[in-house]
mmCIF file of C-alpha atoms in Angstrom:
data_model
loop_
_atom_site.group_PDB
_atom_site.id
_atom_site.type_symbol
_atom_site.label_atom_id
_atom_site.label_comp_id
_atom_site.label_asym_id
_atom_site.label_seq_id
_atom_site.Cartn_x
_atom_site.Cartn_y
_atom_site.Cartn_z
ATOM 1 C CA MET C 1 141.335 62.896 81.278
ATOM 2 C CA GLU C 2 143.382 63.560 84.400
ATOM 3 C CA GLU C 3 140.289 64.296 86.483
ATOM 4 C CA ARG C 4 138.905 60.849 85.701
ATOM 5 C CA VAL C 5 142.119 59.236 86.901
ATOM 6 C CA TYR C 6 141.988 61.168 90.160
ATOM 7 C CA LYS C 7 138.353 60.175 90.702
ATOM 8 C CA VAL C 8 139.208 56.513 90.157
ATOM 9 C CA MET C 9 142.166 56.766 92.545
ATOM 10 C CA LYS C 10 139.972 58.478 95.146
ATOM 11 C CA GLY C 11 137.380 55.691 94.908
ATOM 12 C CA ALA C 12 140.033 52.998 95.172
ATOM 13 C CA GLY C 13 141.567 54.670 98.211
ATOM 14 C CA ALA C 14 138.218 54.973 99.946
ATOM 15 C CA ALA C 15 137.433 51.318 99.228
ATOM 16 C CA ASN C 16 140.825 50.234 100.608
ATOM 17 C CA ILE C 17 140.275 52.200 103.808
ATOM 18 C CA ALA C 18 136.781 50.731 104.230
ATOM 19 C CA VAL C 19 138.054 47.172 103.734
ATOM 20 C CA GLY C 20 140.933 47.792 106.134
ATOM 21 C CA VAL C 21 138.688 49.113 108.892
ATOM 22 C CA THR C 22 136.260 46.220 108.419
ATOM 23 C CA THR C 23 139.094 43.693 108.596
ATOM 24 C CA LEU C 24 140.448 45.323 111.742
ATOM 25 C CA ILE C 25 137.060 45.234 113.484
ATOM 26 C CA VAL C 26 136.420 41.597 112.509
ATOM 27 C CA GLY C 27 139.868 40.622 113.795
ATOM 28 C CA ILE C 28 139.390 42.326 117.137
ATOM 29 C CA VAL C 29 135.908 40.851 117.657
ATOM 30 C CA SER C 30 137.019 37.326 116.753
ATOM 31 C CA GLY C 31 140.003 37.606 119.086
ATOM 32 C CA ILE C 32 137.784 38.677 121.971
ATOM 33 C CA LEU C 33 135.387 35.800 121.302
ATOM 34 C CA LEU C 34 138.269 33.310 121.248
ATOM 35 C CA ILE C 35 139.563 34.599 124.581
ATOM 36 C CA ILE C 36 136.100 34.382 126.159
ATOM 37 C CA THR C 37 135.445 30.828 124.960
ATOM 38 C CA GLY C 38 138.915 29.730 126.023
ATOM 39 C CA ALA C 39 138.346 31.149 129.492
ATOM 40 C CA LYS C 40 135.041 29.290 129.742
ATOM 41 C CA LEU C 41 136.798 26.047 128.821
ATOM 42 C CA ILE C 42 139.467 26.586 131.466
ATOM 43 C CA VAL C 43 136.859 27.374 134.123
ATOM 44 C CA GLY C 44 134.838 24.251 133.294
ATOM 45 C CA LYS C 45 137.891 21.990 133.076
ATOM 46 C CA SER C 46 137.174 20.358 136.434
ATOM 47 C CA LYS C 47 133.696 19.218 135.290
ATOM 48 C CA ILE C 48 135.023 17.133 132.396
ATOM 49 C CA LEU C 49 135.064 13.376 133.013
ATOM 50 C CA PHE C 50 136.892 10.863 130.811
#
């Protein structure tokens, strides 16, 4: 009985680590993309006519 509990806990821990790493990578990539697009907007600011 106890071995089954440990196996379930091990699987849950591995899943939590995988989700955490994925979330971290997605956050870093989206932040970099936001910085790049913001820089492009600032550079092209002089070409905008109203």
